Coordinates of C-alpha atoms in Angstrom, one line a residue:
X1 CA 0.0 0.0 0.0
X2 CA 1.1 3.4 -0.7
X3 CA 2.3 5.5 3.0
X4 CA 3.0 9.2 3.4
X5 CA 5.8 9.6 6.0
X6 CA 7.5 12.7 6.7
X7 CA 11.2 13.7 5.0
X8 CA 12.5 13.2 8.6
X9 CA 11.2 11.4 11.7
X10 CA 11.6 14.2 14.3
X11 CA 8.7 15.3 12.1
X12 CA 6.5 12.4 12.1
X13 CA 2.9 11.9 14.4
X14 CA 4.2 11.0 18.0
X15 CA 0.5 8.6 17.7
X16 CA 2.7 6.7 14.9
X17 CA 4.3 3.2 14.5
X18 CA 6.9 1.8 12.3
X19 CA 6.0 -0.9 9.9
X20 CA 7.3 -3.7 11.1
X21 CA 9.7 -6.1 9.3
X22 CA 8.4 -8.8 7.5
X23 CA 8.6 -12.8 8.2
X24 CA 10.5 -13.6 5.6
X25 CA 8.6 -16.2 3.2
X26 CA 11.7 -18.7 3.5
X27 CA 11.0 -19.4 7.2
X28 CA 7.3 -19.4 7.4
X29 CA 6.0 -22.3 4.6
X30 CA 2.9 -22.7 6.7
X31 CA -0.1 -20.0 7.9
X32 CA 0.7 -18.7 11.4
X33 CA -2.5 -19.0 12.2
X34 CA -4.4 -21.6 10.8
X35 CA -1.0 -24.1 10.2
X36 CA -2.2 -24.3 6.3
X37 CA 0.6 -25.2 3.8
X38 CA 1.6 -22.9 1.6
X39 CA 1.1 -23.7 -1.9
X40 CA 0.8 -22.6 -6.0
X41 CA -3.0 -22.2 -4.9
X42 CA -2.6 -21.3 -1.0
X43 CA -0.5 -18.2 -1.6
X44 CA 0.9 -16.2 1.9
X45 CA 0.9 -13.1 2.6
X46 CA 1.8 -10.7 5.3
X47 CA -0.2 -8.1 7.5
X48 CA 1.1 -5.1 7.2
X49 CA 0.9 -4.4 10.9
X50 CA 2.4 -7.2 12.5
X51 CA 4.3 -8.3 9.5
X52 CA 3.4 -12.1 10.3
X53 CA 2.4 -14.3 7.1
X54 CA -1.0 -15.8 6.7
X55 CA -2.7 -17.3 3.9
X56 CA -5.7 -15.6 2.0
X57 CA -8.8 -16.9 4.9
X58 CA -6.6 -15.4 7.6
X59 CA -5.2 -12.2 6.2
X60 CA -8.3 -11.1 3.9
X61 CA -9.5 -8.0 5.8
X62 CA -8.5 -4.7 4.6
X63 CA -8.6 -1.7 7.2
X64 CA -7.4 1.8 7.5
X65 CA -3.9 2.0 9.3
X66 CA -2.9 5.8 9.3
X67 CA -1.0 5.3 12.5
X68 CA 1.6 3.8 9.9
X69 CA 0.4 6.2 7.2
X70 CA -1.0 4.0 4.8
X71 CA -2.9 6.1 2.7
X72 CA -5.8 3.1 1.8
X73 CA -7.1 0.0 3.7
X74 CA -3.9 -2.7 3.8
X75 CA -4.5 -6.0 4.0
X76 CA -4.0 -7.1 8.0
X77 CA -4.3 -10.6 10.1
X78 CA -8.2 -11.0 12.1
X79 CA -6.1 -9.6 15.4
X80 CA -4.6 -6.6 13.8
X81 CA -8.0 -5.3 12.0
X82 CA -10.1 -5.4 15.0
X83 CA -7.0 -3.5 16.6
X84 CA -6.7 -1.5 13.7
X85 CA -10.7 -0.8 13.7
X86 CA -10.7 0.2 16.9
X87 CA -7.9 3.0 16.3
X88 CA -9.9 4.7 13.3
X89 CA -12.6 6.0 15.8
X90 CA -9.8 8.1 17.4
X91 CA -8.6 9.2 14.2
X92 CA -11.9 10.3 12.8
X93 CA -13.8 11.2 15.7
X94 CA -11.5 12.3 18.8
X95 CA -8.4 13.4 17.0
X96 CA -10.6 16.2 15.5
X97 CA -12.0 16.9 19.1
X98 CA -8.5 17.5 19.9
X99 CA -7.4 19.7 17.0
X100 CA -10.5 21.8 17.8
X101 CA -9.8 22.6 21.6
X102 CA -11.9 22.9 24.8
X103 CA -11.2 25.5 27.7
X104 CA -9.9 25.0 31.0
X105 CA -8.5 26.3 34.0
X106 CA -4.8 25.3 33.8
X107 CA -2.5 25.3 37.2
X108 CA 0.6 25.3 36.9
X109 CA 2.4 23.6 39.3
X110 CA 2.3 23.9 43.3
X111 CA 0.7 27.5 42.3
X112 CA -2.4 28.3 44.0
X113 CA -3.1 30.8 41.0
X114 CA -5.1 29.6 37.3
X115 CA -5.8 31.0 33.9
X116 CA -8.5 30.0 31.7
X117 CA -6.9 28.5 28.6
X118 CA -8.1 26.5 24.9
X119 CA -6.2 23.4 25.1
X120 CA -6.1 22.3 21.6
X121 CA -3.6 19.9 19.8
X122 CA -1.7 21.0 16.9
X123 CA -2.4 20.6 13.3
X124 CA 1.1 18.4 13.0
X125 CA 0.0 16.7 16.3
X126 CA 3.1 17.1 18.0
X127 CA 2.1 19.7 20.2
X128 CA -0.5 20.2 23.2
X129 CA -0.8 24.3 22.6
X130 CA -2.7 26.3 25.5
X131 CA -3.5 30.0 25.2
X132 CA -4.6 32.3 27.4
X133 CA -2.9 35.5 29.2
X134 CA -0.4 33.6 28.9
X135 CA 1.3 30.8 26.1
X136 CA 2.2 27.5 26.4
X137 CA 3.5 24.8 23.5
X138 CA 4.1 21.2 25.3
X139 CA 5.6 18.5 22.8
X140 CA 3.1 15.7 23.2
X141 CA 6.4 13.3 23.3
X142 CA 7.8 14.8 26.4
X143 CA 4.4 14.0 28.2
X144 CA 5.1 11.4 31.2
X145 CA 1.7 11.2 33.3
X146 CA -1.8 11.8 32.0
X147 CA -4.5 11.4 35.0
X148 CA -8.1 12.3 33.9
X149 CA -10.1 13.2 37.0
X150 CA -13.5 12.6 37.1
X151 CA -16.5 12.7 39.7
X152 CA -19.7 11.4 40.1
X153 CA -18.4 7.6 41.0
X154 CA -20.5 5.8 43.5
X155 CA -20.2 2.3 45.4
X156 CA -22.3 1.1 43.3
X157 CA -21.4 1.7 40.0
X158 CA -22.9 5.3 39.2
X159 CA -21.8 7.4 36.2
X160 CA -18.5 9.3 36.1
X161 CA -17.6 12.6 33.6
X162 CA -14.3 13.7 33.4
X163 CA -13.7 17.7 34.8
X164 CA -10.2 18.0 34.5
X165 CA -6.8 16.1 33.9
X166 CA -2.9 16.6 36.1
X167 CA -0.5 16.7 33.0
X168 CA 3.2 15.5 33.8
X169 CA 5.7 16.4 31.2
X170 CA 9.5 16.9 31.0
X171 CA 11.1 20.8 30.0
X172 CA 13.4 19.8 26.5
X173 CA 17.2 19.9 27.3
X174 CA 16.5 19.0 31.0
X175 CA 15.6 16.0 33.7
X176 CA 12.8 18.3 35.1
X177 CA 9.0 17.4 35.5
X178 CA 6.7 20.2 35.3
X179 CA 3.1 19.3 36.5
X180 CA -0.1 21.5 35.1
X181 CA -3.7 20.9 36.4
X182 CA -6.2 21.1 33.6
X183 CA -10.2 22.0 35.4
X184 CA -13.5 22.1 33.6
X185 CA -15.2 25.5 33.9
X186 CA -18.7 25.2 35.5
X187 CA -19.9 28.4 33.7
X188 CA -21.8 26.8 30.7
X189 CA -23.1 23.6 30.5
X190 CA -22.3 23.2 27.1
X191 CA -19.1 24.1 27.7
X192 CA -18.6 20.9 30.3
X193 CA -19.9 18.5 27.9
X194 CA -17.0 19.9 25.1
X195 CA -14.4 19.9 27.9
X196 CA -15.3 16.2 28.7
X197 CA -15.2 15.4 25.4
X198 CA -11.7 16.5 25.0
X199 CA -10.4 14.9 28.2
X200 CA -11.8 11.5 26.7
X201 CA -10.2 12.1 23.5
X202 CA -7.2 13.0 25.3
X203 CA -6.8 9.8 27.3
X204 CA -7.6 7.5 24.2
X205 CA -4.7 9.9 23.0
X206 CA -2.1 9.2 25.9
X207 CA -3.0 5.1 25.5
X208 CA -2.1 5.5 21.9
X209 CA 1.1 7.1 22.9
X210 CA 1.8 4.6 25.6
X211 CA 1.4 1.7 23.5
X212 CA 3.5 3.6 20.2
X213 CA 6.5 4.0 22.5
X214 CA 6.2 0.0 23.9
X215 CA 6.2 -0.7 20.3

């Protein structure tokens, strides 16, 4: 499948993977799923996530994968494409909630002070930009802690909402971790249900970026 990757990878989504390495078709003359032989009529091929090799029945889906920037569906195994599946909610749903901001009061730190802010991620997605009185540009790789906080839980099983997020990240070109407290305003109701709706994106967000940097 065709991919558009950045010239250089400083430049690439921090949400992105690299495409793994293929199996090569010397060591795997059987389906590593289904044990089939491989044959003139049971051809192999390989999932472009994982990069395993499986014949036709077990590698027939095609599904978006722009977190390797494939431009169309690629063919992936069953396990990958309900992985896969599952990601293209945040990319056409939340990741625009994200791009298009919600406002909170931000703390920094230990301070007992806060400014009301739009949180919104960039258009590159590579930075968490908040403006206000002030200006703040945090790059979404140098994030260590997200922790949504939310309220409404009871004992037995009541709904939560989120109304506000602590944000750990580290200052470039040092060891130091800067903390920012991120709180719903309780002005507008409308506004709440757009601030919760950015905190959710924002921890489907953070488990994205979790999982890209085990990978």
């Amino acid at each position: 499948g065709l991919r558009m990757v950045p010239e250089h990878r400083a430049a690439r989504s921090p949400f992105g993977l690299d495409e793994p390495p293929w199996v090569p078709d010397k060591e795997c003359p059987r389906c590593m799923q289904c044990d089939t032989k491989f044959d003139f009529i049971t051809r192999k091929h390989h999932c472009r996530r994982c990069g395993k090799c499986f014949c036709d029945k077990c590698c027939s889906k095609k599904v978006p994968l722009p977190r390797m920037c494939f431009v169309d569906p690629v063919r992936q195994c069953a396990e990958c494409a309900l992985v896969s599946q599952k990601e293209t909610e945040f990319y056409d749903k939340q990741l625009k909630v994200l791009m298009n901001g919600a406002t909170f009061f931000v703390t920094l730190g230990t301070s007992d002070k806060s400014e009301l802010m739009v949180c919104r991620l960039s258009s590159n997605q590579r930075y968490l930009v908040l403006d206000g009185d002030s200006h703040y540009e945090i790059e979404i790789i140098q994030i260590s802690t997200v922790q949504i906080l939310t309220e409404g839980f009871t004992p037995g099983g009541g709904n939560t909402r989120a109304i506000g997020m602590i944000l750990q990240y580290k200052v470039p070109g040092s060891e130091e971790v800067t903390q920012m407290k991120f709180t719903a305003g309780e002005d507008f109701n409308c506004n709440r249900k757009l601030s919760a709706s950015w905190l959710a994106a924002m921890h489907k967000a953070t488990k994205l970026l979790y999982e890209s940097r085990d990978q």
